[in-house]
Amino acid sequence: RVLFRSPAFLEIIEETIGSNIEKDRFFRVSSSREEVSSILRDALKQGRCASSWEELPSGEGIGASWNLLWTWSRPKLDYDSLVIFQKINHFRNVKGLTRKDLLKKNLQRFCTCASHEAHKGKQLKNVSKLMPLTYVLPQEYNAFVAAFLAMQKIAGNKSSNFWILKPVGLSRGRGISLINNIEDISYADPIVTQKYLLNPLLFLGYKFDLRLYILVTSFNPLEAFIYKQGFGRFGTQKFSVNPESIHDERIHLTNSSIQQQYWDDLDPRHPVVLAGANGGGNKVTLSWLFEKLKVQGFDTRKMWIRISDLCLKTLLCVEDDIPHQPNAFEVFGFDVIFDEQLSPWLIEVNSSPSLARETDLDTRIKEDLIYDTVILVNPPAFNRVALFDICQRRCSQQCRDRNGKNLRKHISEKDQLENDLREILTNKLPRKYGELPRADLKGSYERLAPGTPSFERMKKAHSSYLDTLT
């Protein structure tokens, strides 16, 4: 694990980024997307970050000496070559969470656990209501046809038997369509088809869903936080299940990338217009929306608990397939919708949720999100001079060991390692797994796991089921 290759390396760093190389924290952005690099730079100019973070210059042969690496997609580097206190904003092997077909498979597996535990009276008995009825085509085409015809029989006609089709590998609403006739299904690549929610919770007559942000700082074991601010995303026309409206994306789809072309035509009584500074595009702040729902008599505290539990259950569904990666953290975009009975349903999970600042609302919420994320993850500063000296000493020690010239050690390897880490990290050790962040470091994040009653209850029931398989 080589970070510095030669003494000249330190001279290059000092000449390039200044003399305070022992304590400064440096970030690097690796993305061709301007919205990613610009928002990170702007967010880290705020508050306490302004005096503690600098961008690491490109080139000069110092590219590996960052404290924080932020990329749009997972970077092509060897995670095992990093020192423990360097942080990257992506985990490996998370497709089981963020790819629609694999997520469905993992949810189905977890629901099997739920059904098993339900018969034993465990606490997971209601977990199977996570996602609307979903099929992956072409693999599950026959099962889908059977379900489609059964639903059509229940409805009495095909006009109100709505299903939504989504390409497996696309995001931002690309390729989405609605059907109520099985003959309208066509696809060249794998898709998922979901029963369309005909009874969504409406606000002022408009359909909406929620964009929630979940920060995961560890898988296996799981540590996760939910951001208390986010977006309510609205259709730009009032909701209708009239069969003639089935192809009207203004009614049925809430993705900002789809609704953007209709922003200028909003009705003066549309929620976004009424929200004033708390609205923009086709979105409002989560806090404004919940405040208005509370005024209408909804128990928003209970709604928030149900949302949190849904997100936590989803993470538990995939945790077994994601290895522990101490250098990684990630912010996922969870899309959730409520039905009229106030049951939350998971629509999908997004890796690299959009950081585009298309409105003033985007700028405020997303910059705060990035700032709070960096503050909570808190990649530690490290003394680069001490790290170089210690690496050099340890390399020399290994050479002596190989040549049989090792002198008698006066300190155990464990104690020496602890002393070295304290010197490198200037006696400021990183937060341990499960340790609550300081109040001034949490920002608008709220912990989901570990240590919460919901997590402990779900984990115990899930582990009980897994024990029966071994």
CSV table of C-alpha atoms in Angstrom, one decimal:
chain,number,residue,atom,x,y,z
A,1,ARG,CA,0.0,0.0,0.0
A,2,VAL,CA,2.2,2.8,-1.3
A,3,LEU,CA,1.0,6.3,-1.1
A,4,PHE,CA,4.3,8.2,-1.5
A,5,ARG,CA,7.1,6.8,-3.7
A,6,SER,CA,10.1,8.9,-2.9
A,7,PRO,CA,11.3,11.8,-0.7
A,8,ALA,CA,10.9,14.1,-3.7
A,9,PHE,CA,7.2,13.5,-3.5
A,10,LEU,CA,6.9,15.6,-0.3
A,11,GLU,CA,8.8,18.4,-2.0
A,12,ILE,CA,6.3,18.3,-4.9
A,13,ILE,CA,3.4,18.5,-2.6
A,14,GLU,CA,4.8,21.3,-0.6
A,15,GLU,CA,5.6,23.3,-3.7
A,16,THR,CA,2.1,22.6,-5.2
A,17,ILE,CA,-0.3,22.9,-2.3
A,18,GLY,CA,1.6,24.9,0.3
A,19,SER,CA,3.6,24.3,3.4
A,20,ASN,CA,0.8,23.0,5.6
A,21,ILE,CA,0.9,19.5,4.1
A,22,GLU,CA,1.0,18.0,7.6
A,23,LYS,CA,-2.6,18.8,8.5
A,24,ASP,CA,-4.6,20.1,5.5
A,25,ARG,CA,-7.5,18.1,4.1
A,26,PHE,CA,-7.7,17.8,0.3
A,27,PHE,CA,-10.6,16.7,-1.9
A,28,ARG,CA,-10.5,15.6,-5.5
A,29,VAL,CA,-13.4,15.5,-7.9
A,30,SER,CA,-13.2,12.9,-10.7
A,31,SER,CA,-16.2,13.5,-13.0
A,32,SER,CA,-16.9,14.8,-16.5
A,33,ARG,CA,-20.2,16.2,-15.2
A,34,GLU,CA,-19.8,19.9,-14.4
A,35,GLU,CA,-22.7,19.8,-12.0
A,36,VAL,CA,-20.9,17.3,-9.8
A,37,SER,CA,-17.6,19.1,-9.6
A,38,SER,CA,-19.1,22.6,-9.2
A,39,ILE,CA,-21.5,21.7,-6.4
A,40,LEU,CA,-18.8,19.9,-4.4
A,41,ARG,CA,-16.5,22.9,-4.7
A,42,ASP,CA,-19.3,25.3,-3.7
A,43,ALA,CA,-20.5,23.2,-0.8
A,44,LEU,CA,-17.0,22.9,0.7
A,45,LYS,CA,-16.7,26.7,0.7
A,46,GLN,CA,-19.4,26.9,3.4
A,47,GLY,CA,-19.1,27.0,7.1
A,48,ARG,CA,-16.4,25.0,8.8
A,49,CYS,CA,-15.4,23.4,5.5
A,50,ALA,CA,-14.2,26.7,4.1
A,51,SER,CA,-11.2,26.7,6.4
A,52,SER,CA,-10.5,23.0,6.5
A,53,TRP,CA,-10.7,21.8,2.9
A,54,GLU,CA,-8.8,22.6,-0.3
A,55,GLU,CA,-9.0,21.0,-3.8
A,56,LEU,CA,-6.0,18.9,-4.6
A,57,PRO,CA,-4.4,20.2,-7.9
A,58,SER,CA,-4.5,17.8,-10.8
A,59,GLY,CA,-1.3,16.6,-12.3
A,60,GLU,CA,2.0,17.1,-10.6
A,61,GLY,CA,2.2,13.4,-9.6
A,62,ILE,CA,0.2,13.9,-6.4
A,63,GLY,CA,-3.1,12.4,-7.4
A,64,ALA,CA,-3.3,9.7,-4.7
A,65,SER,CA,-2.8,12.0,-1.7
A,66,TRP,CA,-6.4,13.1,-1.3
A,67,ASN,CA,-8.5,12.7,1.9
A,68,LEU,CA,-11.8,12.6,-0.1
A,69,LEU,CA,-12.4,11.4,-3.6
A,70,TRP,CA,-15.8,12.3,-5.1
A,71,THR,CA,-16.9,10.8,-8.4
A,72,TRP,CA,-20.1,10.4,-10.4
A,73,SER,CA,-19.7,6.7,-11.0
A,74,ARG,CA,-17.6,4.2,-9.1
A,75,PRO,CA,-13.9,5.0,-9.7
A,76,LYS,CA,-11.6,2.6,-11.4
A,77,LEU,CA,-9.1,2.2,-8.7
A,78,ASP,CA,-7.9,-0.5,-6.3
A,79,TYR,CA,-9.7,0.1,-3.0
A,80,ASP,CA,-7.3,-2.2,-1.2
A,81,SER,CA,-4.4,0.1,-2.1
A,82,LEU,CA,-5.9,2.9,0.0
A,83,VAL,CA,-5.0,3.9,3.5
A,84,ILE,CA,-7.8,3.4,5.9
A,85,PHE,CA,-8.5,7.1,6.4
A,86,GLN,CA,-9.1,8.0,2.7
A,87,LYS,CA,-12.8,8.2,1.8
A,88,ILE,CA,-14.5,7.5,-1.6
A,89,ASN,CA,-18.2,8.3,-2.2
A,90,HIS,CA,-19.1,4.9,-3.8
A,91,PHE,CA,-19.3,1.3,-2.6
A,92,ARG,CA,-18.5,-1.6,-4.8
A,93,ASN,CA,-21.1,-4.2,-5.7
A,94,VAL,CA,-24.3,-2.2,-5.0
A,95,LYS,CA,-26.1,-3.1,-8.2
A,96,GLY,CA,-28.3,-5.3,-6.1
A,97,LEU,CA,-29.7,-2.1,-4.6
A,98,THR,CA,-29.7,0.3,-7.5
A,99,ARG,CA,-30.6,-1.9,-10.6
A,100,LYS,CA,-34.3,-2.4,-10.8
A,101,ASP,CA,-34.3,-6.1,-11.7
A,102,LEU,CA,-31.8,-7.0,-9.0
A,103,LEU,CA,-33.5,-4.9,-6.4
A,104,LYS,CA,-36.7,-6.8,-7.1
A,105,LYS,CA,-34.9,-10.1,-6.7
A,106,ASN,CA,-33.4,-9.1,-3.4
A,107,LEU,CA,-36.7,-7.7,-2.1
A,108,GLN,CA,-38.4,-10.9,-3.0
A,109,ARG,CA,-35.8,-12.9,-1.2
A,110,PHE,CA,-36.2,-10.7,1.9
A,111,CYS,CA,-40.0,-11.0,1.7
A,112,THR,CA,-39.6,-14.8,1.8
A,113,CYS,CA,-37.8,-14.2,5.1
A,114,ALA,CA,-40.8,-12.0,6.2
A,115,SER,CA,-43.3,-14.7,5.3
A,116,HIS,CA,-41.3,-17.3,7.2
A,117,GLU,CA,-41.0,-15.1,10.3
A,118,ALA,CA,-44.7,-14.1,10.1
A,119,HIS,CA,-45.7,-17.7,10.8
A,120,LYS,CA,-43.6,-17.5,14.0
A,121,GLY,CA,-45.0,-14.2,15.1
A,122,LYS,CA,-41.9,-12.2,14.5
A,123,GLN,CA,-41.7,-8.5,13.9
A,124,LEU,CA,-41.1,-8.7,10.1
A,125,LYS,CA,-44.7,-9.9,9.3
A,126,ASN,CA,-45.6,-6.7,7.4
A,127,VAL,CA,-42.2,-6.2,5.6
A,128,SER,CA,-43.5,-7.8,2.4
A,129,LYS,CA,-45.3,-4.6,1.5
A,130,LEU,CA,-42.2,-2.9,0.1
A,131,MET,CA,-42.7,-2.4,-3.6
A,132,PRO,CA,-45.7,-2.6,-5.9
A,133,LEU,CA,-46.2,-5.9,-7.7
A,134,THR,CA,-43.2,-6.2,-10.0
A,135,TYR,CA,-42.0,-8.6,-12.7
A,136,VAL,CA,-38.8,-8.7,-14.7
A,137,LEU,CA,-39.2,-9.4,-18.4
A,138,PRO,CA,-38.6,-11.5,-20.3
A,139,GLN,CA,-37.7,-14.0,-17.5
A,140,GLU,CA,-41.0,-13.6,-15.7
A,141,TYR,CA,-43.2,-12.9,-18.7
A,142,ASN,CA,-45.6,-15.8,-18.1
A,143,ALA,CA,-46.1,-14.9,-14.4
A,144,PHE,CA,-46.7,-11.3,-15.5
A,145,VAL,CA,-49.4,-12.3,-18.0
A,146,ALA,CA,-51.2,-14.3,-15.4
A,147,ALA,CA,-51.1,-11.4,-12.9
A,148,PHE,CA,-52.2,-8.9,-15.6
A,149,LEU,CA,-55.2,-11.0,-16.6
A,150,ALA,CA,-56.1,-11.6,-12.9
A,151,MET,CA,-56.0,-7.9,-12.2
A,152,GLN,CA,-58.1,-7.2,-15.3
A,153,LYS,CA,-60.7,-9.7,-14.2
A,154,ILE,CA,-60.9,-8.0,-10.8
A,155,ALA,CA,-61.2,-4.6,-12.4
A,156,GLY,CA,-63.9,-5.8,-14.7
A,157,ASN,CA,-62.3,-4.2,-17.7
A,158,LYS,CA,-58.8,-3.5,-19.0
A,159,SER,CA,-59.2,0.3,-19.0
A,160,SER,CA,-58.2,0.7,-15.3
A,161,ASN,CA,-55.6,-2.1,-15.3
A,162,PHE,CA,-52.6,0.2,-15.5
A,163,TRP,CA,-49.0,-1.0,-15.5
A,164,ILE,CA,-45.8,0.9,-15.7
A,165,LEU,CA,-42.8,-0.3,-17.8
A,166,LYS,CA,-39.2,0.7,-17.0
A,167,PRO,CA,-35.9,-0.2,-18.7
A,168,VAL,CA,-33.6,-2.0,-16.3
A,169,GLY,CA,-30.5,0.1,-16.8
A,170,LEU,CA,-31.9,3.6,-17.4
A,171,SER,CA,-32.6,6.4,-15.0
A,172,ARG,CA,-34.1,10.0,-14.9
A,173,GLY,CA,-37.4,8.7,-16.4
A,174,ARG,CA,-35.9,7.6,-19.7
A,175,GLY,CA,-37.9,4.9,-21.5
A,176,ILE,CA,-40.8,4.8,-19.0
A,177,SER,CA,-44.3,4.2,-20.4
A,178,LEU,CA,-47.7,3.2,-19.1
A,179,ILE,CA,-50.0,0.5,-20.6
A,180,ASN,CA,-53.4,-1.0,-19.9
A,181,ASN,CA,-53.3,-3.4,-22.9
A,182,ILE,CA,-50.9,-6.4,-22.8
A,183,GLU,CA,-50.5,-6.1,-26.5
A,184,ASP,CA,-48.8,-2.8,-26.1
A,185,ILE,CA,-45.7,-4.4,-24.4
A,186,SER,CA,-42.6,-4.3,-26.5
A,187,TYR,CA,-39.0,-4.2,-25.5
A,188,ALA,CA,-35.6,-4.9,-27.0
A,189,ASP,CA,-33.8,-5.0,-23.6
A,190,PRO,CA,-34.8,-6.3,-20.2
A,191,ILE,CA,-37.5,-4.3,-18.4
A,192,VAL,CA,-39.4,-4.3,-15.2
A,193,THR,CA,-43.1,-3.9,-15.2
A,194,GLN,CA,-44.9,-2.7,-12.1
A,195,LYS,CA,-48.5,-2.5,-11.1
A,196,TYR,CA,-49.3,1.2,-11.3
A,197,LEU,CA,-50.6,2.7,-8.1
A,198,LEU,CA,-54.2,3.9,-8.9
A,199,ASN,CA,-54.8,5.3,-5.4
A,200,PRO,CA,-51.8,7.5,-4.6
A,201,LEU,CA,-52.0,10.0,-1.9
A,202,LEU,CA,-52.8,13.4,-3.6
A,203,PHE,CA,-52.0,16.9,-2.5
A,204,LEU,CA,-54.4,19.5,-3.9
A,205,GLY,CA,-55.4,17.0,-6.5
A,206,TYR,CA,-51.8,16.3,-7.8
A,207,LYS,CA,-49.9,13.1,-7.7
A,208,PHE,CA,-46.5,13.3,-5.9
A,209,ASP,CA,-43.7,11.1,-4.8
A,210,LEU,CA,-40.7,11.8,-2.5
A,211,ARG,CA,-37.0,12.0,-3.3
A,212,LEU,CA,-35.2,10.9,-0.1
A,213,TYR,CA,-31.5,10.9,0.5
A,214,ILE,CA,-29.9,8.0,2.5
A,215,LEU,CA,-26.3,8.1,3.5
A,216,VAL,CA,-24.7,4.7,4.1
A,217,THR,CA,-21.3,4.8,5.8
A,218,SER,CA,-20.9,1.0,6.2
A,219,PHE,CA,-22.3,-2.2,4.9
A,220,ASN,CA,-21.6,-5.5,6.8
A,221,PRO,CA,-22.2,-4.1,9.4
A,222,LEU,CA,-24.8,-1.6,8.3
A,223,GLU,CA,-24.6,2.0,9.3
A,224,ALA,CA,-27.0,4.4,7.7
A,225,PHE,CA,-28.6,7.8,8.1
A,226,ILE,CA,-31.7,9.5,6.5
A,227,TYR,CA,-31.6,13.1,5.5
A,228,LYS,CA,-34.5,15.0,7.0
A,229,GLN,CA,-34.8,17.4,4.0
A,230,GLY,CA,-35.6,16.3,0.5
A,231,PHE,CA,-38.1,16.9,-2.3
A,232,GLY,CA,-41.7,16.3,-3.0
A,233,ARG,CA,-41.9,15.8,-6.8
A,234,PHE,CA,-45.2,16.6,-8.4
A,235,GLY,CA,-46.9,16.0,-11.7
A,236,THR,CA,-47.8,19.2,-13.5
A,237,GLN,CA,-51.4,18.3,-14.3
A,238,LYS,CA,-54.0,17.0,-11.8
A,239,PHE,CA,-54.2,13.3,-11.3
A,240,SER,CA,-56.7,11.2,-13.3
A,241,VAL,CA,-57.1,7.5,-14.0
A,242,ASN,CA,-59.2,8.1,-17.1
A,243,PRO,CA,-57.9,5.6,-19.7
A,244,GLU,CA,-57.6,8.5,-22.1
A,245,SER,CA,-54.9,10.1,-19.9
A,246,ILE,CA,-52.7,7.0,-19.7
A,247,HIS,CA,-50.0,8.5,-22.0
A,248,ASP,CA,-50.1,11.9,-20.4
A,249,GLU,CA,-46.7,12.1,-18.7
A,250,ARG,CA,-47.7,15.4,-17.0
A,251,ILE,CA,-50.1,13.5,-14.9
A,252,HIS,CA,-48.4,10.2,-14.2
A,253,LEU,CA,-44.6,10.8,-14.1
A,254,THR,CA,-42.9,13.0,-11.5
A,255,ASN,CA,-39.3,12.8,-12.7
A,256,SER,CA,-37.9,16.4,-13.0
A,257,SER,CA,-36.2,15.5,-16.2
A,258,ILE,CA,-39.6,14.7,-17.8
A,259,GLN,CA,-41.6,17.5,-16.2
A,260,GLN,CA,-39.0,20.2,-16.9
A,261,GLN,CA,-40.6,21.1,-20.2
A,262,TYR,CA,-43.9,21.9,-18.5
A,263,TRP,CA,-42.5,24.1,-15.6
A,264,ASP,CA,-43.6,27.3,-17.3
A,265,ASP,CA,-47.2,26.3,-17.6
A,266,LEU,CA,-48.0,25.6,-14.0
A,267,ASP,CA,-51.5,26.5,-12.7
A,268,PRO,CA,-51.4,29.3,-10.2
A,269,ARG,CA,-52.8,26.9,-7.6
A,270,HIS,CA,-50.2,24.2,-8.2
A,271,PRO,CA,-48.4,23.2,-5.0
A,272,VAL,CA,-45.0,24.4,-6.4
A,273,VAL,CA,-46.4,27.9,-7.0
A,274,LEU,CA,-48.1,28.0,-3.6
A,275,ALA,CA,-44.8,27.0,-1.9
A,276,GLY,CA,-43.1,30.2,-3.0
A,277,ALA,CA,-39.4,30.0,-2.0
A,278,ASN,CA,-40.0,26.4,-0.9
A,279,GLY,CA,-40.8,25.4,-4.4
A,280,GLY,CA,-39.0,25.3,-7.8
A,281,GLY,CA,-39.5,23.4,-11.1
A,282,ASN,CA,-42.0,20.7,-10.2
A,283,LYS,CA,-40.6,20.2,-6.6
A,284,VAL,CA,-41.2,21.4,-3.1
A,285,THR,CA,-39.2,20.9,0.0
A,286,LEU,CA,-40.0,17.9,2.1
A,287,SER,CA,-40.4,20.0,5.2
A,288,TRP,CA,-42.9,22.3,3.5
A,289,LEU,CA,-45.0,19.4,2.1
A,290,PHE,CA,-45.1,17.6,5.5
A,291,GLU,CA,-46.1,20.9,7.2
A,292,LYS,CA,-49.0,21.3,4.8
A,293,LEU,CA,-50.0,17.6,5.2
A,294,LYS,CA,-50.0,18.0,8.9
A,295,VAL,CA,-52.3,21.0,8.6
A,296,GLN,CA,-54.7,18.8,6.6
A,297,GLY,CA,-54.8,16.3,9.6
A,298,PHE,CA,-52.2,13.7,8.5
A,299,ASP,CA,-50.0,12.2,11.1
A,300,THR,CA,-46.7,13.2,9.5
A,301,ARG,CA,-44.6,11.8,12.4
A,302,LYS,CA,-46.1,8.4,11.7
A,303,MET,CA,-45.5,8.8,8.0
A,304,TRP,CA,-41.8,9.7,8.6
A,305,ILE,CA,-41.4,6.6,10.8
A,306,ARG,CA,-42.9,4.4,8.0
A,307,ILE,CA,-40.6,6.0,5.4
A,308,SER,CA,-37.6,5.4,7.6
A,309,ASP,CA,-38.5,1.8,8.2
A,310,LEU,CA,-39.1,1.2,4.5
A,311,CYS,CA,-35.6,2.6,3.6
A,312,LEU,CA,-34.0,0.5,6.4
A,313,LYS,CA,-35.7,-2.7,5.3
A,314,THR,CA,-34.5,-2.1,1.7
A,315,LEU,CA,-30.9,-1.7,2.9
A,316,LEU,CA,-31.2,-4.9,4.9
A,317,CYS,CA,-32.4,-6.7,1.8
A,318,VAL,CA,-29.1,-6.2,0.0
A,319,GLU,CA,-26.6,-6.0,2.8
A,320,ASP,CA,-25.6,-9.7,2.6
A,321,ASP,CA,-24.2,-9.2,-0.9
A,322,ILE,CA,-22.1,-6.0,-0.3
A,323,PRO,CA,-18.8,-6.6,1.5
A,324,HIS,CA,-17.4,-4.3,4.2
A,325,GLN,CA,-15.5,-1.4,2.6
A,326,PRO,CA,-14.0,0.9,5.2
A,327,ASN,CA,-13.0,3.5,2.7
A,328,ALA,CA,-16.4,3.9,1.2
A,329,PHE,CA,-19.6,5.8,1.8
A,330,GLU,CA,-22.5,6.7,-0.5
A,331,VAL,CA,-25.5,8.9,-0.8
A,332,PHE,CA,-28.4,7.0,-2.4
A,333,GLY,CA,-31.6,8.6,-3.8
A,334,PHE,CA,-34.7,6.6,-2.6
A,335,ASP,CA,-37.9,7.3,-4.5
A,336,VAL,CA,-41.0,6.6,-2.4
A,337,ILE,CA,-44.8,7.1,-2.9
A,338,PHE,CA,-47.7,7.0,-0.4
A,339,ASP,CA,-51.1,5.5,-1.2
A,340,GLU,CA,-54.3,6.8,0.3
A,341,GLN,CA,-54.0,4.5,3.3
A,342,LEU,CA,-50.6,6.2,4.0
A,343,SER,CA,-48.6,3.1,3.2
A,344,PRO,CA,-45.2,4.0,1.7
A,345,TRP,CA,-44.1,2.1,-1.4
A,346,LEU,CA,-40.6,1.9,-2.8
A,347,ILE,CA,-40.4,3.0,-6.4
A,348,GLU,CA,-36.6,2.6,-7.0
A,349,VAL,CA,-33.2,3.4,-5.5
A,350,ASN,CA,-30.7,5.6,-7.4
A,351,SER,CA,-27.0,5.6,-7.3
A,352,SER,CA,-25.5,9.0,-7.9
A,353,PRO,CA,-28.8,10.9,-7.6
A,354,SER,CA,-28.9,14.1,-9.6
A,355,LEU,CA,-26.8,17.0,-8.3
A,356,ALA,CA,-27.9,19.4,-11.0
A,357,ARG,CA,-28.9,22.9,-9.7
A,358,GLU,CA,-31.7,23.8,-12.1
A,359,THR,CA,-33.6,26.0,-9.6
A,360,ASP,CA,-32.8,28.0,-6.5
A,361,LEU,CA,-34.5,25.3,-4.5
A,362,ASP,CA,-32.0,22.7,-6.0
A,363,THR,CA,-29.1,24.9,-5.0
A,364,ARG,CA,-30.2,25.3,-1.4
A,365,ILE,CA,-31.1,21.7,-0.7
A,366,LYS,CA,-28.4,19.9,-2.6
A,367,GLU,CA,-25.5,22.1,-1.5
A,368,ASP,CA,-26.7,21.6,2.1
A,369,LEU,CA,-26.9,17.8,1.5
A,370,ILE,CA,-23.3,17.7,0.2
A,371,TYR,CA,-22.0,19.9,3.0
A,372,ASP,CA,-23.8,17.8,5.7
A,373,THR,CA,-22.6,14.6,4.1
A,374,VAL,CA,-18.9,15.6,4.2
A,375,ILE,CA,-19.2,16.9,7.7
A,376,LEU,CA,-20.7,13.7,9.0
A,377,VAL,CA,-18.4,11.3,7.1
A,378,ASN,CA,-15.6,13.6,8.3
A,379,PRO,CA,-12.5,12.1,6.5
A,380,PRO,CA,-9.7,12.8,9.0
A,381,ALA,CA,-6.8,15.0,8.3
A,382,PHE,CA,-3.5,13.2,8.3
A,383,ASN,CA,0.1,14.2,8.6
A,384,ARG,CA,1.7,13.5,5.3
A,385,VAL,CA,5.2,13.9,6.6
A,386,ALA,CA,4.6,11.5,9.4
A,387,LEU,CA,3.0,9.0,7.0
A,388,PHE,CA,6.0,9.2,4.7
A,389,ASP,CA,8.5,8.7,7.5
A,390,ILE,CA,6.5,5.8,9.0
A,391,CYS,CA,6.1,4.0,5.6
A,392,GLN,CA,9.8,4.5,5.0
A,393,ARG,CA,10.7,3.0,8.4
A,394,ARG,CA,8.3,0.1,7.9
A,395,CYS,CA,9.7,-0.7,4.5
A,396,SER,CA,13.2,-0.7,5.9
A,397,GLN,CA,12.1,-2.9,8.7
A,398,GLN,CA,10.6,-5.4,6.2
A,399,CYS,CA,13.9,-5.5,4.3
A,400,ARG,CA,15.8,-6.2,7.5
A,401,ASP,CA,13.3,-9.0,8.4
A,402,ARG,CA,13.8,-10.6,5.0
A,403,ASN,CA,17.5,-10.5,5.3
A,404,GLY,CA,17.5,-11.9,8.8
A,405,LYS,CA,19.0,-8.7,10.3
A,406,ASN,CA,16.1,-7.8,12.5
A,407,LEU,CA,17.0,-6.4,15.9
A,408,ARG,CA,15.1,-7.3,19.0
A,409,LYS,CA,11.8,-5.4,19.2
A,410,HIS,CA,11.2,-3.3,22.3
A,411,ILE,CA,7.5,-2.8,21.5
A,412,SER,CA,4.8,-5.1,20.2
A,413,GLU,CA,3.6,-4.8,16.6
A,414,LYS,CA,0.1,-3.9,17.9
A,415,ASP,CA,1.3,-1.1,20.1
A,416,GLN,CA,3.7,0.2,17.4
A,417,LEU,CA,0.8,0.3,14.9
A,418,GLU,CA,-1.4,2.2,17.4
A,419,ASN,CA,1.4,4.7,18.0
A,420,ASP,CA,2.0,5.1,14.3
A,421,LEU,CA,-1.7,5.8,13.6
A,422,ARG,CA,-1.9,8.3,16.4
A,423,GLU,CA,1.1,10.2,15.0
A,424,ILE,CA,-0.3,10.1,11.4
A,425,LEU,CA,-3.7,11.2,12.6
A,426,THR,CA,-2.4,13.7,15.1
A,427,ASN,CA,-4.2,11.9,18.0
A,428,LYS,CA,-7.6,12.3,16.3
A,429,LEU,CA,-8.9,8.8,15.6
A,430,PRO,CA,-11.8,8.4,13.2
A,431,ARG,CA,-15.3,7.7,14.5
A,432,LYS,CA,-15.9,4.0,15.1
A,433,TYR,CA,-18.7,2.0,13.6
A,434,GLY,CA,-22.0,2.6,15.6
A,435,GLU,CA,-20.6,5.5,17.5
A,436,LEU,CA,-23.0,8.4,17.2
A,437,PRO,CA,-21.6,11.5,15.4
A,438,ARG,CA,-21.3,14.6,17.5
A,439,ALA,CA,-24.5,16.7,17.4
A,440,ASP,CA,-22.6,19.4,15.5
A,441,LEU,CA,-21.5,16.9,12.8
A,442,LYS,CA,-24.9,15.4,12.0
A,443,GLY,CA,-26.4,18.3,10.2
A,444,SER,CA,-29.9,17.3,9.0
A,445,TYR,CA,-29.1,13.6,9.1
A,446,GLU,CA,-31.0,11.2,11.4
A,447,ARG,CA,-29.6,7.7,12.2
A,448,LEU,CA,-31.3,4.6,10.8
A,449,ALA,CA,-28.8,2.0,11.9
A,450,PRO,CA,-27.4,0.7,14.1
A,451,GLY,CA,-28.7,1.4,17.6
A,452,THR,CA,-32.3,2.3,16.7
A,453,PRO,CA,-35.2,0.2,17.9
A,454,SER,CA,-36.4,-0.5,14.3
A,455,PHE,CA,-33.0,-1.7,13.2
A,456,GLU,CA,-32.5,-4.0,16.2
A,457,ARG,CA,-35.9,-5.5,15.7
A,458,MET,CA,-35.5,-6.1,12.0
A,459,LYS,CA,-32.0,-7.4,12.3
A,460,LYS,CA,-32.9,-9.9,15.0
A,461,ALA,CA,-35.8,-11.3,12.9
A,462,HIS,CA,-33.7,-11.4,9.8
A,463,SER,CA,-30.8,-13.2,11.5
A,464,SER,CA,-33.2,-15.7,13.0
A,465,TYR,CA,-34.4,-16.7,9.5
A,466,LEU,CA,-30.8,-16.9,8.2
A,467,ASP,CA,-29.9,-19.2,11.0
A,468,THR,CA,-32.5,-21.7,9.8
A,469,LEU,CA,-30.7,-21.9,6.4
A,470,THR,CA,-27.3,-22.9,7.9
